[in-house]
mmCIF file of C-alpha atoms in Angstrom:
data_model
loop_
_atom_site.group_PDB
_atom_site.id
_atom_site.type_symbol
_atom_site.label_atom_id
_atom_site.label_comp_id
_atom_site.label_asym_id
_atom_site.label_seq_id
_atom_site.Cartn_x
_atom_site.Cartn_y
_atom_site.Cartn_z
ATOM 1 C CA MET A 141 -27.878 7.574 16.016
ATOM 2 C CA ALA A 142 -24.565 7.657 14.218
ATOM 3 C CA GLU A 143 -21.808 9.542 15.969
ATOM 4 C CA PRO A 144 -20.920 12.867 14.286
ATOM 5 C CA GLU A 145 -17.791 12.436 12.175
ATOM 6 C CA LYS A 146 -16.101 15.481 13.653
ATOM 7 C CA ASP A 147 -16.237 13.824 17.088
ATOM 8 C CA ARG A 148 -14.742 10.557 15.860
ATOM 9 C CA GLN A 149 -11.041 9.853 16.065
ATOM 10 C CA PRO A 150 -9.133 7.323 13.966
ATOM 11 C CA ASP A 151 -8.334 5.270 17.058
ATOM 12 C CA ASP A 152 -11.974 4.901 18.166
ATOM 13 C CA GLU A 153 -12.624 1.371 19.352
ATOM 14 C CA VAL A 154 -15.687 1.145 17.102
ATOM 15 C CA ALA A 155 -13.392 1.401 14.074
ATOM 16 C CA GLY A 156 -12.303 -2.131 14.917
ATOM 17 C CA PRO A 157 -8.544 -1.855 14.394
ATOM 18 C CA ASP A 158 -7.185 -3.442 17.566
ATOM 19 C CA ARG A 159 -3.537 -4.183 18.040
ATOM 20 C CA GLU A 160 -3.752 -7.552 16.330
ATOM 21 C CA VAL A 161 -5.076 -6.013 13.095
ATOM 22 C CA GLY A 162 -2.070 -3.692 12.928
ATOM 23 C CA GLU A 163 0.315 -6.545 13.688
ATOM 24 C CA LEU A 164 -1.239 -8.749 10.990
ATOM 25 C CA VAL A 165 -0.958 -6.016 8.365
ATOM 26 C CA GLY A 166 2.610 -5.339 9.478
ATOM 27 C CA ARG A 167 3.533 -9.004 8.958
ATOM 28 C CA LEU A 168 1.799 -9.132 5.576
ATOM 29 C CA THR A 169 3.723 -6.066 4.353
ATOM 30 C CA ALA A 170 7.106 -6.798 5.934
ATOM 31 C CA PRO A 171 10.146 -7.311 3.660
ATOM 32 C CA GLY A 172 10.804 -10.870 2.550
ATOM 33 C CA GLU A 173 8.742 -13.709 1.162
ATOM 34 C CA LEU A 174 5.929 -15.411 3.045
ATOM 35 C CA GLU A 175 5.013 -19.017 2.450
ATOM 36 C CA PRO A 176 1.658 -19.208 0.585
ATOM 37 C CA ALA A 177 0.056 -21.165 3.410
ATOM 38 C CA GLU A 178 1.214 -18.601 5.990
ATOM 39 C CA ARG A 179 -0.011 -15.714 3.836
ATOM 40 C CA ARG A 180 -3.425 -17.363 3.499
ATOM 41 C CA ARG A 181 -3.551 -17.953 7.233
ATOM 42 C CA LEU A 182 -2.693 -14.344 8.040
ATOM 43 C CA LEU A 183 -5.234 -13.031 5.510
ATOM 44 C CA GLY A 184 -7.893 -15.307 6.963
ATOM 45 C CA ARG A 185 -7.141 -14.125 10.501
ATOM 46 C CA LEU A 186 -7.190 -10.506 9.358
ATOM 47 C CA ALA A 187 -10.558 -11.044 7.665
ATOM 48 C CA GLN A 188 -11.931 -12.477 10.887
ATOM 49 C CA LYS A 189 -10.758 -9.519 12.974
ATOM 50 C CA LEU A 190 -12.046 -6.993 10.431
ATOM 51 C CA SER A 191 -15.408 -8.740 10.344
ATOM 52 C CA GLN A 192 -15.699 -8.255 14.090
ATOM 53 C CA GLY A 193 -14.875 -4.564 13.717
ATOM 54 C CA ALA A 194 -17.391 -4.167 10.886
ATOM 55 C CA LYS A 195 -20.146 -5.579 13.084
ATOM 56 C CA ARG A 196 -19.359 -3.060 15.808
ATOM 57 C CA ALA A 197 -19.304 -0.262 13.222
ATOM 58 C CA ARG A 198 -22.696 -1.287 11.794
ATOM 59 C CA ALA A 199 -24.155 -1.243 15.288
ATOM 60 C CA THR A 200 -23.329 2.471 15.519
ATOM 61 C CA GLY A 201 -24.611 3.299 12.034
ATOM 62 C CA ALA A 202 -21.150 4.019 10.616
ATOM 63 C CA GLY A 203 -20.885 3.675 6.851
ATOM 64 C CA ARG A 204 -18.449 1.190 5.329
ATOM 65 C CA GLY A 205 -16.366 3.909 3.736
ATOM 66 C CA ARG A 206 -15.882 5.785 7.007
ATOM 67 C CA TRP A 207 -15.151 2.581 8.857
ATOM 68 C CA LEU A 208 -12.553 1.484 6.268
ATOM 69 C CA ALA A 209 -10.832 4.875 6.473
ATOM 70 C CA ASP A 210 -10.754 4.733 10.275
ATOM 71 C CA VAL A 211 -9.288 1.232 10.179
ATOM 72 C CA PHE A 212 -6.576 2.256 7.767
ATOM 73 C CA LEU A 213 -5.638 5.411 9.665
ATOM 74 C CA ASN A 214 -5.124 3.237 12.737
ATOM 75 C CA ILE A 215 -2.854 0.723 11.063
ATOM 76 C CA ALA A 216 -0.866 3.181 8.898
ATOM 77 C CA PRO A 217 1.748 3.887 11.634
ATOM 78 C CA ARG A 218 2.469 0.132 11.811
ATOM 79 C CA ILE A 219 3.379 -0.209 8.130
ATOM 80 C CA PRO A 220 7.139 -0.962 8.072
ATOM 81 C CA ILE A 221 8.942 1.773 6.091
ATOM 82 C CA ARG A 222 12.663 1.299 5.361
ATOM 83 C CA ASP A 223 15.240 4.064 5.070
ATOM 84 C CA LEU A 224 17.422 4.465 1.985
ATOM 85 C CA HIS A 225 20.381 2.526 3.376
ATOM 86 C CA THR A 226 18.208 -0.450 4.353
ATOM 87 C CA LEU A 227 16.401 -0.362 1.011
ATOM 88 C CA SER A 228 19.681 -0.543 -0.868
ATOM 89 C CA GLU A 229 20.874 -3.434 1.320
ATOM 90 C CA HIS A 230 17.635 -5.364 0.787
ATOM 91 C CA HIS A 231 17.796 -4.801 -2.990
ATOM 92 C CA HIS A 232 21.330 -6.020 -3.732
ATOM 93 C CA GLY A 233 22.999 -2.623 -3.441
ATOM 94 C CA LEU A 234 20.835 -0.925 -6.073
ATOM 95 C CA THR A 235 20.423 2.854 -5.934
ATOM 96 C CA GLY A 236 18.580 5.596 -7.814
ATOM 97 C CA GLU A 237 16.255 4.684 -10.664
ATOM 98 C CA GLN A 238 17.308 1.029 -10.600
ATOM 99 C CA LEU A 239 16.305 0.789 -6.940
ATOM 100 C CA ALA A 240 12.995 2.502 -7.708
ATOM 101 C CA ASP A 241 12.400 0.016 -10.548
ATOM 102 C CA ASP A 242 12.989 -2.894 -8.185
ATOM 103 C CA LEU A 243 10.729 -1.450 -5.492
ATOM 104 C CA VAL A 244 7.848 -1.133 -7.953
ATOM 105 C CA ARG A 245 8.404 -4.659 -9.273
ATOM 106 C CA THR A 246 8.452 -6.065 -5.735
ATOM 107 C CA ALA A 247 5.274 -4.210 -4.782
ATOM 108 C CA GLN A 248 3.545 -5.393 -7.966
ATOM 109 C CA LYS A 249 4.438 -8.982 -7.115
ATOM 110 C CA ALA A 250 3.159 -8.545 -3.551
ATOM 111 C CA THR A 251 -0.214 -7.028 -4.496
ATOM 112 C CA MET A 252 -0.608 -9.566 -7.318
ATOM 113 C CA THR A 253 -0.050 -12.400 -4.829
ATOM 114 C CA VAL A 254 -2.549 -10.963 -2.350
ATOM 115 C CA GLY A 255 -5.075 -10.482 -5.155
ATOM 116 C CA ALA A 256 -4.607 -14.020 -6.404
ATOM 117 C CA ILE A 257 -5.099 -15.497 -2.934
ATOM 118 C CA GLY A 258 -8.103 -13.282 -2.202
ATOM 119 C CA GLY A 259 -9.569 -14.000 -5.625
ATOM 120 C CA ALA A 260 -9.153 -17.748 -5.199
ATOM 121 C CA LEU A 261 -10.882 -17.631 -1.817
ATOM 122 C CA ALA A 262 -13.661 -15.473 -3.227
ATOM 123 C CA ALA A 263 -14.092 -17.961 -6.077
ATOM 124 C CA ALA A 264 -14.386 -20.766 -3.560
ATOM 125 C CA GLU A 265 -17.064 -18.825 -1.716
ATOM 126 C CA PHE A 266 -18.841 -18.224 -5.028
ATOM 127 C CA ALA A 267 -18.977 -21.980 -5.568
ATOM 128 C CA ALA A 268 -20.363 -22.559 -2.057
ATOM 129 C CA PRO A 269 -23.380 -20.257 -1.486
ATOM 130 C CA PRO A 270 -23.830 -21.097 2.234
ATOM 131 C CA LEU A 271 -20.396 -19.551 2.867
ATOM 132 C CA LEU A 272 -20.954 -16.478 0.719
ATOM 133 C CA LEU A 273 -21.549 -14.189 3.683
ATOM 134 C CA SER A 274 -17.926 -14.576 4.779
ATOM 135 C CA ALA A 275 -16.513 -13.460 1.412
ATOM 136 C CA PRO A 276 -16.871 -9.671 1.870
ATOM 137 C CA ALA A 277 -14.641 -9.776 4.971
ATOM 138 C CA GLN A 278 -11.977 -11.527 2.905
ATOM 139 C CA LEU A 279 -12.178 -8.809 0.245
ATOM 140 C CA VAL A 280 -11.964 -6.067 2.868
ATOM 141 C CA ALA A 281 -8.830 -7.725 4.260
ATOM 142 C CA GLU A 282 -7.360 -7.885 0.746
ATOM 143 C CA THR A 283 -8.200 -4.201 0.213
ATOM 144 C CA ILE A 284 -6.491 -3.163 3.451
ATOM 145 C CA VAL A 285 -3.333 -5.183 2.723
ATOM 146 C CA VAL A 286 -3.045 -3.972 -0.878
ATOM 147 C CA ALA A 287 -3.480 -0.371 0.286
ATOM 148 C CA ALA A 288 -0.790 -0.896 2.934
ATOM 149 C CA ILE A 289 1.646 -2.352 0.364
ATOM 150 C CA GLU A 290 1.053 0.630 -1.910
ATOM 151 C CA VAL A 291 1.483 3.173 0.910
ATOM 152 C CA LYS A 292 4.740 1.414 1.805
ATOM 153 C CA LEU A 293 5.846 1.647 -1.840
ATOM 154 C CA LEU A 294 4.965 5.343 -1.997
ATOM 155 C CA ALA A 295 6.838 6.103 1.238
ATOM 156 C CA GLU A 296 9.943 4.185 0.175
ATOM 157 C CA LEU A 297 9.997 5.872 -3.235
ATOM 158 C CA HIS A 298 10.172 9.160 -1.336
ATOM 159 C CA GLU A 299 13.287 7.781 0.388
ATOM 160 C CA VAL A 300 14.853 6.822 -2.954
ATOM 161 C CA TYR A 301 14.233 10.272 -4.448
ATOM 162 C CA GLY A 302 15.424 12.086 -1.336
ATOM 163 C CA VAL A 303 12.063 13.671 -0.473
ATOM 164 C CA HIS A 304 12.195 13.688 3.317
ATOM 165 C CA VAL A 305 8.946 14.158 5.225
ATOM 166 C CA GLN A 306 9.296 15.706 8.669
ATOM 167 C CA GLY A 307 7.293 14.793 11.740
ATOM 168 C CA SER A 308 6.765 11.881 14.105
ATOM 169 C CA GLY A 309 6.324 8.340 12.833
ATOM 170 C CA THR A 310 2.552 8.646 13.074
ATOM 171 C CA GLN A 311 2.511 12.044 11.342
ATOM 172 C CA ARG A 312 4.640 10.741 8.486
ATOM 173 C CA ALA A 313 2.469 7.631 8.131
ATOM 174 C CA ILE A 314 -0.655 9.780 7.889
ATOM 175 C CA ALA A 315 1.024 12.077 5.351
ATOM 176 C CA PHE A 316 1.988 9.095 3.169
ATOM 177 C CA THR A 317 -1.545 7.721 3.484
ATOM 178 C CA ALA A 318 -2.949 11.066 2.376
ATOM 179 C CA ALA A 319 -0.550 11.090 -0.590
ATOM 180 C CA TRP A 320 -1.672 7.564 -1.543
ATOM 181 C CA ALA A 321 -5.317 8.640 -1.405
ATOM 182 C CA LYS A 322 -4.523 11.416 -3.886
ATOM 183 C CA GLN A 323 -2.027 9.298 -5.886
ATOM 184 C CA ARG A 324 0.561 12.067 -5.623
ATOM 185 C CA GLY A 325 3.972 12.643 -4.098
ATOM 186 C CA ILE A 326 4.475 14.924 -1.097
ATOM 187 C CA ASP A 327 5.845 18.399 -1.786
ATOM 188 C CA PRO A 328 8.979 18.846 0.384
ATOM 189 C CA LEU A 329 8.588 22.640 0.154
ATOM 190 C CA ALA A 330 5.115 22.574 1.726
ATOM 191 C CA PRO A 331 5.699 21.980 5.472
ATOM 192 C CA ALA A 332 1.959 22.245 6.157
ATOM 193 C CA SER A 333 1.325 19.054 4.178
ATOM 194 C CA VAL A 334 1.816 16.869 7.256
ATOM 195 C CA SER A 335 -0.293 18.962 9.619
ATOM 196 C CA LEU A 336 -3.116 19.170 7.057
ATOM 197 C CA ALA A 337 -3.069 15.463 6.236
ATOM 198 C CA LEU A 338 -6.086 14.676 8.409
ATOM 199 C CA GLY A 339 -8.298 17.421 7.025
ATOM 200 C CA ALA A 340 -11.845 16.704 5.880
ATOM 201 C CA ALA A 341 -10.892 16.711 2.203
ATOM 202 C CA THR A 342 -8.123 14.172 2.799
ATOM 203 C CA LYS A 343 -10.438 11.888 4.780
ATOM 204 C CA THR A 344 -12.937 12.008 1.947
ATOM 205 C CA ALA A 345 -10.197 11.217 -0.597
ATOM 206 C CA LEU A 346 -9.041 8.279 1.544
ATOM 207 C CA ARG A 347 -12.578 6.893 1.848
ATOM 208 C CA ASN A 348 -13.082 7.184 -1.890
ATOM 209 C CA ARG A 349 -9.736 5.577 -2.722
ATOM 210 C CA LEU A 350 -10.336 2.652 -0.377
ATOM 211 C CA MET A 351 -13.852 2.115 -1.722
ATOM 212 C CA ARG A 352 -12.538 2.142 -5.300
ATOM 213 C CA THR A 353 -9.947 -0.439 -4.320
ATOM 214 C CA LEU A 354 -12.629 -2.545 -2.658
ATOM 215 C CA GLY A 355 -14.810 -2.215 -5.752
ATOM 216 C CA ARG A 356 -11.929 -3.475 -7.881
ATOM 217 C CA HIS A 357 -11.659 -6.544 -5.668
ATOM 218 C CA LEU A 358 -15.370 -7.299 -6.047
ATOM 219 C CA SER A 359 -14.512 -8.353 -9.598
ATOM 220 C CA THR A 360 -12.817 -11.407 -8.100
ATOM 221 C CA PHE A 361 -16.213 -13.011 -7.535
ATOM 222 C CA GLY A 362 -16.344 -15.684 -10.186
ATOM 223 C CA PRO A 363 -16.272 -19.433 -10.581
ATOM 224 C CA PHE A 364 -13.143 -21.574 -10.513
ATOM 225 C CA LEU A 365 -9.885 -19.686 -11.116
ATOM 226 C CA THR A 366 -11.293 -16.565 -12.783
ATOM 227 C CA GLY A 367 -11.327 -14.781 -9.436
ATOM 228 C CA ALA A 368 -7.669 -15.517 -8.756
ATOM 229 C CA VAL A 369 -6.597 -14.385 -12.229
ATOM 230 C CA ALA A 370 -8.679 -11.187 -12.058
ATOM 231 C CA GLY A 371 -7.565 -10.332 -8.542
ATOM 232 C CA GLY A 372 -3.872 -10.752 -9.283
ATOM 233 C CA THR A 373 -3.918 -8.970 -12.642
ATOM 234 C CA LEU A 374 -5.928 -5.956 -11.517
ATOM 235 C CA ASN A 375 -3.782 -5.428 -8.445
ATOM 236 C CA ARG A 376 -0.554 -5.668 -10.439
ATOM 237 C CA MET A 377 -1.765 -3.105 -12.994
ATOM 238 C CA ALA A 378 -2.985 -0.680 -10.331
ATOM 239 C CA THR A 379 0.274 -0.868 -8.368
ATOM 240 C CA LYS A 380 2.310 -0.319 -11.533
ATOM 241 C CA LYS A 381 0.210 2.737 -12.387
ATOM 242 C CA LEU A 382 0.680 4.147 -8.894
ATOM 243 C CA GLY A 383 4.436 3.619 -9.032
ATOM 244 C CA GLU A 384 4.705 5.393 -12.382
ATOM 245 C CA ALA A 385 2.612 8.338 -11.177
ATOM 246 C CA ILE A 386 4.534 8.813 -7.933
ATOM 247 C CA ARG A 387 7.924 8.513 -9.628
ATOM 248 C CA ALA A 388 6.967 11.066 -12.273
ATOM 249 C CA ASP A 389 5.845 13.428 -9.509
ATOM 250 C CA LEU A 390 8.983 12.904 -7.406
ATOM 251 C CA ARG A 391 11.301 13.397 -10.380
ATOM 252 C CA ILE A 392 9.924 16.927 -10.648
ATOM 253 C CA LYS A 393 10.100 17.595 -6.910
ATOM 254 C CA ALA A 394 13.572 16.133 -6.320
ATOM 255 C CA PRO A 395 15.233 14.766 -9.469
ATOM 256 C CA LEU A 396 17.945 12.184 -8.937
ATOM 257 C CA PRO A 397 21.453 13.146 -10.101
ATOM 258 C CA GLU A 398 22.339 11.719 -13.476
ATOM 259 C CA ALA A 399 24.915 8.940 -13.579
ATOM 260 C CA PRO A 400 28.287 10.153 -14.898
ATOM 261 C CA ALA A 401 28.919 9.377 -18.570
ATOM 262 C CA PRO A 402 31.556 6.700 -19.201
ATOM 263 C CA LYS A 403 34.976 8.041 -20.095
ATOM 264 C CA PRO A 404 36.008 7.396 -23.712
ATOM 265 C CA VAL A 405 38.709 4.821 -24.201
ATOM 266 C CA ARG A 406 41.482 5.966 -26.539
ATOM 267 C CA GLY A 407 43.780 3.744 -28.495
ATOM 268 C CA GLY A 408 45.730 3.335 -31.717
ATOM 269 C CA PRO A 409 48.828 5.209 -32.845
ATOM 270 C CA ARG A 410 46.926 8.430 -33.697
ATOM 271 C CA GLY A 411 44.706 8.431 -30.574
ATOM 272 C CA GLU A 412 41.481 7.439 -32.332
ATOM 273 C CA LEU A 413 38.526 6.459 -30.145
ATOM 274 C CA GLU A 414 38.276 2.711 -29.982
ATOM 275 C CA SER A 415 35.003 1.291 -31.280
#
């Protein structure tokens, strides 16, 4: 008999997210470029570990959506979130809207790369039916990594716009995960938002969001390079949409100060403005 959901905790062993899963996701979402071969290796290892967790979850009767949500809630505190100073250093001294632009572009590139790799692997599985059973684990790994990249983007946009979320590292990670599930920014004037982040409605929203992301990645099943193209393109578009939505929300909650207007330059014998 399946264990009642109210008795389950995100860190249940049956959810499958052991320490290595969190470390793998942390490496795949860390700042800086990964060599393609290393990224493929890490994704493959992550798929293997998630497959083991999925088998344990099926043995208890847990649904895939619940299991995915439990996995993600376990790894969320290990997603590396940078503060504003570090973000500016890592992005060539950019600040404000320019920094936000660069963060979204970087996240789009990262999810596009993960989608292209996952799509190419899925296409290879499509061409080799005896290996098809291993493909879903690869897509689950891609889903988890893309979600982690987007949660990282959302959290760092909050840093850029000066929306500071209180609480421990784990509490903040859960609050950002809840915001990602709802595709919204966190209201800095609602202190209960962190404590309510693990409510039933939020867990349902997280399950639904993860399953929609997984469903998007199922489109990568196709022959030859169609999977890679579809996976990369769909991820890039979804990440761009998320970035636009969160930035629009944060501009209302905590608008950035406008840059000062340039001072006019005067010249000529009668003090006319120079063209």
